[in-house]
Amino acid sequence: MTCLTYLYNSNDMETKKRFSKAAWKLLRIAGWAAASIAVLMLIVQLVLGPGVLTPLVNKTVSQYIDGNFSTGKVYVSLFRHFPAVSANIDDFVISYPSSRFTRDSLDNRTDTLASFRKFNVAVNVLSLIKGEINLKSIELDRPRATLKFFGDGSSNLQVIKLSPSEEDSDSTSTLPDINLRKVHLADSAVVVCISPSDTALAIVKKLDIRGRRGRMKISADACLYAGTDRWGRI
């Protein structure tokens, strides 16, 4: 009886040793895999950092702007909304010389068409593989726009250049499904529309949109002012 008990205990200890070795081996593999993924993400983060993306975006977008375009920083973050990937743009400004549309303007003066302080969009990368666009969140901080329409039919929107193929395109390409979960507006949005006969100012102080399972909840605080100052003032 003592001999049988000894053999049973020996087999049990041997099994525990094998299990411990197998568990330790799996932990080592998992650790190396996690470390490799972390290193890869850091490399991608550096490649898609502001030092690379900012000049690239400035050069590309400037081809479509007949004026001045600048951004303070453009970068991609893999960690802020993980596992979603977020694209960020800081200090976005489109401007143009005032003398382009108004003869009596000073030559060294510039007008701003559109600007914002920060923009962030988080995208679920895995959904792109399925042919869907799953936007986890869109955040916009301090957006501003000033639209001017002149008596000769021109407007300051003409500083945005569109190629003939884009303007006259009749293609009926379909967009993939887009799912949006959250939109947040920070520090108010201000849009000014100026024409020879009227001026309007729209201010959206607060905007929150949340969507989930086919439902959408919108919370907003906005106001609209209008005037008829021929100098474009309210």
Protein backbone atom coordinates (compact mmCIF):
# COMPACT_ATOMS: atom_id res chain seq x y z
CA MET A 1 0.00 0.00 0.00
CA THR A 2 2.85 2.37 0.86
CA CYS A 3 4.55 1.57 -2.42
CA LEU A 4 1.40 2.35 -4.44
CA THR A 5 0.96 5.67 -2.63
CA TYR A 6 4.55 6.61 -3.39
CA LEU A 7 4.09 5.84 -7.11
CA TYR A 8 0.89 7.91 -7.20
CA ASN A 9 2.57 10.89 -5.57
CA SER A 10 5.54 10.64 -7.94
CA ASN A 11 3.27 10.68 -10.99
CA ASP A 12 1.31 13.61 -9.58
CA MET A 13 4.48 15.65 -8.98
CA GLU A 14 5.75 14.84 -12.47
CA THR A 15 2.47 16.02 -13.99
CA LYS A 16 2.63 19.27 -12.02
CA LYS A 17 6.21 19.87 -13.22
CA ARG A 18 5.22 19.33 -16.84
CA PHE A 19 2.21 21.61 -16.45
CA SER A 20 4.37 24.31 -14.85
CA LYS A 21 6.91 24.10 -17.67
CA ALA A 22 4.19 24.28 -20.31
CA ALA A 23 2.51 27.24 -18.57
CA TRP A 24 5.84 29.06 -18.24
CA LYS A 25 6.57 28.45 -21.92
CA LEU A 26 3.17 29.84 -22.92
CA LEU A 27 3.72 32.89 -20.72
CA ARG A 28 7.08 33.50 -22.36
CA ILE A 29 5.56 33.24 -25.83
CA ALA A 30 2.71 35.58 -24.86
CA GLY A 31 5.19 38.02 -23.33
CA TRP A 32 7.38 38.06 -26.44
CA ALA A 33 4.29 38.50 -28.65
CA ALA A 34 3.03 41.41 -26.53
CA ALA A 35 6.46 43.03 -26.52
CA SER A 36 6.76 42.62 -30.31
CA ILE A 37 3.32 44.20 -30.84
CA ALA A 38 4.22 47.09 -28.51
CA VAL A 39 7.49 47.72 -30.36
CA LEU A 40 5.70 47.57 -33.71
CA MET A 41 3.08 50.05 -32.50
CA LEU A 42 5.80 52.41 -31.28
CA ILE A 43 7.53 52.24 -34.67
CA VAL A 44 4.25 52.97 -36.48
CA GLN A 45 3.56 55.78 -34.02
CA LEU A 46 6.93 57.36 -34.84
CA VAL A 47 6.44 56.93 -38.59
CA LEU A 48 2.98 58.53 -38.43
CA GLY A 49 4.11 61.30 -36.09
CA PRO A 50 3.87 65.06 -36.73
CA GLY A 51 7.39 65.27 -38.13
CA VAL A 52 6.35 63.12 -41.10
CA LEU A 53 2.63 63.81 -41.54
CA THR A 54 2.52 67.59 -40.98
CA PRO A 55 4.65 68.62 -44.00
CA LEU A 56 3.02 65.91 -46.12
CA VAL A 57 -0.52 67.11 -45.35
CA ASN A 58 0.45 70.78 -45.77
CA LYS A 59 1.96 70.08 -49.19
CA THR A 60 -0.98 67.96 -50.38
CA VAL A 61 -3.80 70.22 -49.18
CA SER A 62 -2.05 73.38 -50.42
CA GLN A 63 -2.51 72.10 -53.98
CA TYR A 64 -6.26 72.57 -53.52
CA ILE A 65 -6.09 75.99 -51.83
CA ASP A 66 -5.67 79.17 -53.88
CA GLY A 67 -4.49 81.06 -50.84
CA ASN A 68 -2.68 80.26 -47.60
CA PHE A 69 -3.01 76.97 -45.76
CA SER A 70 -1.25 75.82 -42.61
CA THR A 71 -1.57 73.33 -39.79
CA GLY A 72 0.35 73.34 -36.55
CA LYS A 73 0.53 69.56 -36.20
CA VAL A 74 -0.87 66.45 -37.91
CA TYR A 75 -0.36 63.05 -36.35
CA VAL A 76 -1.88 59.61 -35.80
CA SER A 77 -2.29 58.12 -32.33
CA LEU A 78 -2.52 54.37 -31.73
CA PHE A 79 -3.00 54.65 -27.98
CA ARG A 80 -5.48 57.46 -27.24
CA HIS A 81 -8.58 55.51 -28.34
CA PHE A 82 -7.07 52.01 -28.46
CA PRO A 83 -7.98 49.70 -30.15
CA ALA A 84 -9.30 52.42 -32.48
CA VAL A 85 -6.78 54.57 -34.36
CA SER A 86 -7.18 58.34 -34.10
CA ALA A 87 -6.11 61.03 -36.58
CA ASN A 88 -5.42 64.50 -35.17
CA ILE A 89 -5.03 67.96 -36.72
CA ASP A 90 -4.07 71.03 -34.66
CA ASP A 91 -4.27 74.73 -35.58
CA PHE A 92 -5.88 74.41 -39.02
CA VAL A 93 -6.16 77.71 -40.96
CA ILE A 94 -7.23 78.64 -44.52
CA SER A 95 -6.70 82.31 -45.35
CA TYR A 96 -6.24 84.59 -48.38
CA PRO A 97 -5.19 88.20 -49.16
CA SER A 98 -8.04 90.64 -48.60
CA SER A 99 -7.18 92.47 -51.81
CA ARG A 100 -8.21 89.45 -53.89
CA PHE A 101 -11.90 90.27 -53.54
CA THR A 102 -11.93 93.84 -52.17
CA ARG A 103 -10.00 96.49 -54.02
CA ASP A 104 -9.85 98.95 -51.14
CA SER A 105 -8.26 96.42 -48.75
CA LEU A 106 -4.69 96.81 -47.63
CA ASP A 107 -2.24 94.65 -49.55
CA ASN A 108 -0.66 93.16 -46.43
CA ARG A 109 -3.95 92.17 -44.81
CA THR A 110 -5.33 88.63 -44.82
CA ASP A 111 -8.82 87.25 -44.20
CA THR A 112 -9.57 83.83 -42.73
CA LEU A 113 -11.99 81.55 -44.52
CA ALA A 114 -11.97 78.68 -42.02
CA SER A 115 -10.05 77.53 -38.98
CA PHE A 116 -10.20 75.25 -35.97
CA ARG A 117 -7.96 74.61 -33.00
CA LYS A 118 -8.17 70.84 -32.77
CA PHE A 119 -9.76 68.01 -34.73
CA ASN A 120 -9.76 64.35 -33.75
CA VAL A 121 -11.42 61.35 -35.36
CA ALA A 122 -11.15 57.80 -34.01
CA VAL A 123 -11.66 54.95 -36.49
CA ASN A 124 -12.05 51.25 -35.84
CA VAL A 125 -9.45 49.77 -38.20
CA LEU A 126 -10.88 46.24 -38.08
CA SER A 127 -14.20 47.46 -39.47
CA LEU A 128 -12.41 48.80 -42.57
CA ILE A 129 -11.48 45.22 -43.45
CA LYS A 130 -15.21 44.39 -43.53
CA GLY A 131 -15.89 47.33 -45.85
CA GLU A 132 -17.45 49.46 -43.12
CA ILE A 133 -16.44 52.79 -41.59
CA ASN A 134 -16.92 52.66 -37.84
CA LEU A 135 -16.20 56.06 -36.30
CA LYS A 136 -15.84 55.81 -32.56
CA SER A 137 -15.78 59.59 -32.07
CA ILE A 138 -15.32 62.94 -33.79
CA GLU A 139 -14.15 65.91 -31.74
CA LEU A 140 -13.84 69.49 -33.03
CA ASP A 141 -12.48 72.37 -30.98
CA ARG A 142 -13.17 76.05 -31.74
CA PRO A 143 -14.24 75.89 -35.41
CA ARG A 144 -14.63 79.21 -37.22
CA ALA A 145 -15.78 80.10 -40.75
CA THR A 146 -16.40 83.42 -42.50
CA LEU A 147 -18.23 83.21 -45.83
CA LYS A 148 -18.34 86.31 -48.02
CA PHE A 149 -20.51 86.74 -51.11
CA PHE A 150 -19.93 89.75 -53.38
CA GLY A 151 -22.15 91.67 -55.79
CA ASP A 152 -20.37 90.35 -58.88
CA GLY A 153 -21.30 86.76 -58.00
CA SER A 154 -17.92 85.79 -56.59
CA SER A 155 -17.25 84.53 -53.08
CA ASN A 156 -14.29 83.73 -50.90
CA LEU A 157 -15.14 80.03 -51.32
CA GLN A 158 -13.29 80.29 -54.63
CA VAL A 159 -9.99 79.95 -52.77
CA ILE A 160 -10.81 76.22 -52.59
CA LYS A 161 -9.83 74.71 -55.92
CA LEU A 162 -11.62 71.70 -57.39
CA SER A 163 -10.38 69.89 -60.44
CA PRO A 164 -12.76 69.68 -63.44
CA SER A 165 -13.15 65.95 -62.92
CA GLU A 166 -14.39 66.58 -59.36
CA GLU A 167 -16.72 69.42 -60.34
CA ASP A 168 -18.36 67.64 -63.30
CA SER A 169 -18.20 64.08 -62.07
CA ASP A 170 -21.37 62.08 -62.71
CA SER A 171 -20.12 58.87 -61.21
CA THR A 172 -22.48 57.02 -58.90
CA SER A 173 -19.91 55.35 -56.69
CA THR A 174 -21.42 54.07 -53.47
CA LEU A 175 -19.93 54.80 -50.08
CA PRO A 176 -19.45 52.05 -47.52
CA ASP A 177 -21.67 51.89 -44.46
CA ILE A 178 -20.73 54.56 -41.91
CA ASN A 179 -21.43 54.08 -38.22
CA LEU A 180 -20.92 57.06 -35.92
CA ARG A 181 -21.04 56.74 -32.16
CA LYS A 182 -20.09 60.18 -30.84
CA VAL A 183 -19.67 63.79 -32.03
CA HIS A 184 -18.46 66.45 -29.63
CA LEU A 185 -18.04 70.18 -30.27
CA ALA A 186 -15.86 72.17 -27.86
CA ASP A 187 -15.55 75.94 -27.33
CA SER A 188 -18.40 76.92 -29.69
CA ALA A 189 -18.64 76.98 -33.47
CA VAL A 190 -19.01 80.38 -35.16
CA VAL A 191 -20.12 80.79 -38.78
CA VAL A 192 -20.48 84.25 -40.33
CA CYS A 193 -22.15 84.81 -43.72
CA ILE A 194 -21.70 88.24 -45.28
CA SER A 195 -23.35 89.53 -48.46
CA PRO A 196 -23.88 93.07 -49.84
CA SER A 197 -27.42 93.14 -48.45
CA ASP A 198 -27.33 91.03 -45.32
CA THR A 199 -25.15 89.52 -42.63
CA ALA A 200 -25.87 86.45 -40.53
CA LEU A 201 -24.02 85.00 -37.56
CA ALA A 202 -24.64 81.47 -36.30
CA ILE A 203 -23.16 80.28 -33.01
CA VAL A 204 -23.33 76.69 -31.83
CA LYS A 205 -22.25 76.83 -28.21
CA LYS A 206 -22.68 73.14 -27.52
CA LEU A 207 -23.18 70.04 -29.63
CA ASP A 208 -23.12 66.41 -28.52
CA ILE A 209 -24.33 63.57 -30.70
CA ARG A 210 -24.31 60.00 -29.44
CA GLY A 211 -25.44 57.03 -31.49
CA ARG A 212 -25.82 53.45 -30.39
CA ARG A 213 -27.75 50.48 -31.79
CA GLY A 214 -29.62 52.49 -34.40
CA ARG A 215 -30.57 55.26 -31.95
CA MET A 216 -29.22 58.79 -31.83
CA LYS A 217 -29.27 61.36 -29.05
CA ILE A 218 -28.54 65.01 -29.89
CA SER A 219 -27.88 67.77 -27.38
CA ALA A 220 -27.28 71.26 -28.79
CA ASP A 221 -27.30 74.92 -27.79
CA ALA A 222 -27.30 77.28 -30.77
CA CYS A 223 -28.38 80.80 -31.72
CA LEU A 224 -28.66 82.85 -34.91
CA TYR A 225 -28.29 86.58 -35.41
CA ALA A 226 -28.98 88.54 -38.60
CA GLY A 227 -28.55 92.15 -39.70
CA THR A 228 -28.52 94.39 -42.75
CA ASP A 229 -25.38 96.48 -42.29
CA ARG A 230 -24.00 97.22 -45.76
CA TRP A 231 -20.50 97.15 -44.31
CA GLY A 232 -20.88 93.54 -43.31
CA ARG A 233 -21.32 94.21 -39.61
CA ILE A 234 -24.13 92.98 -37.42
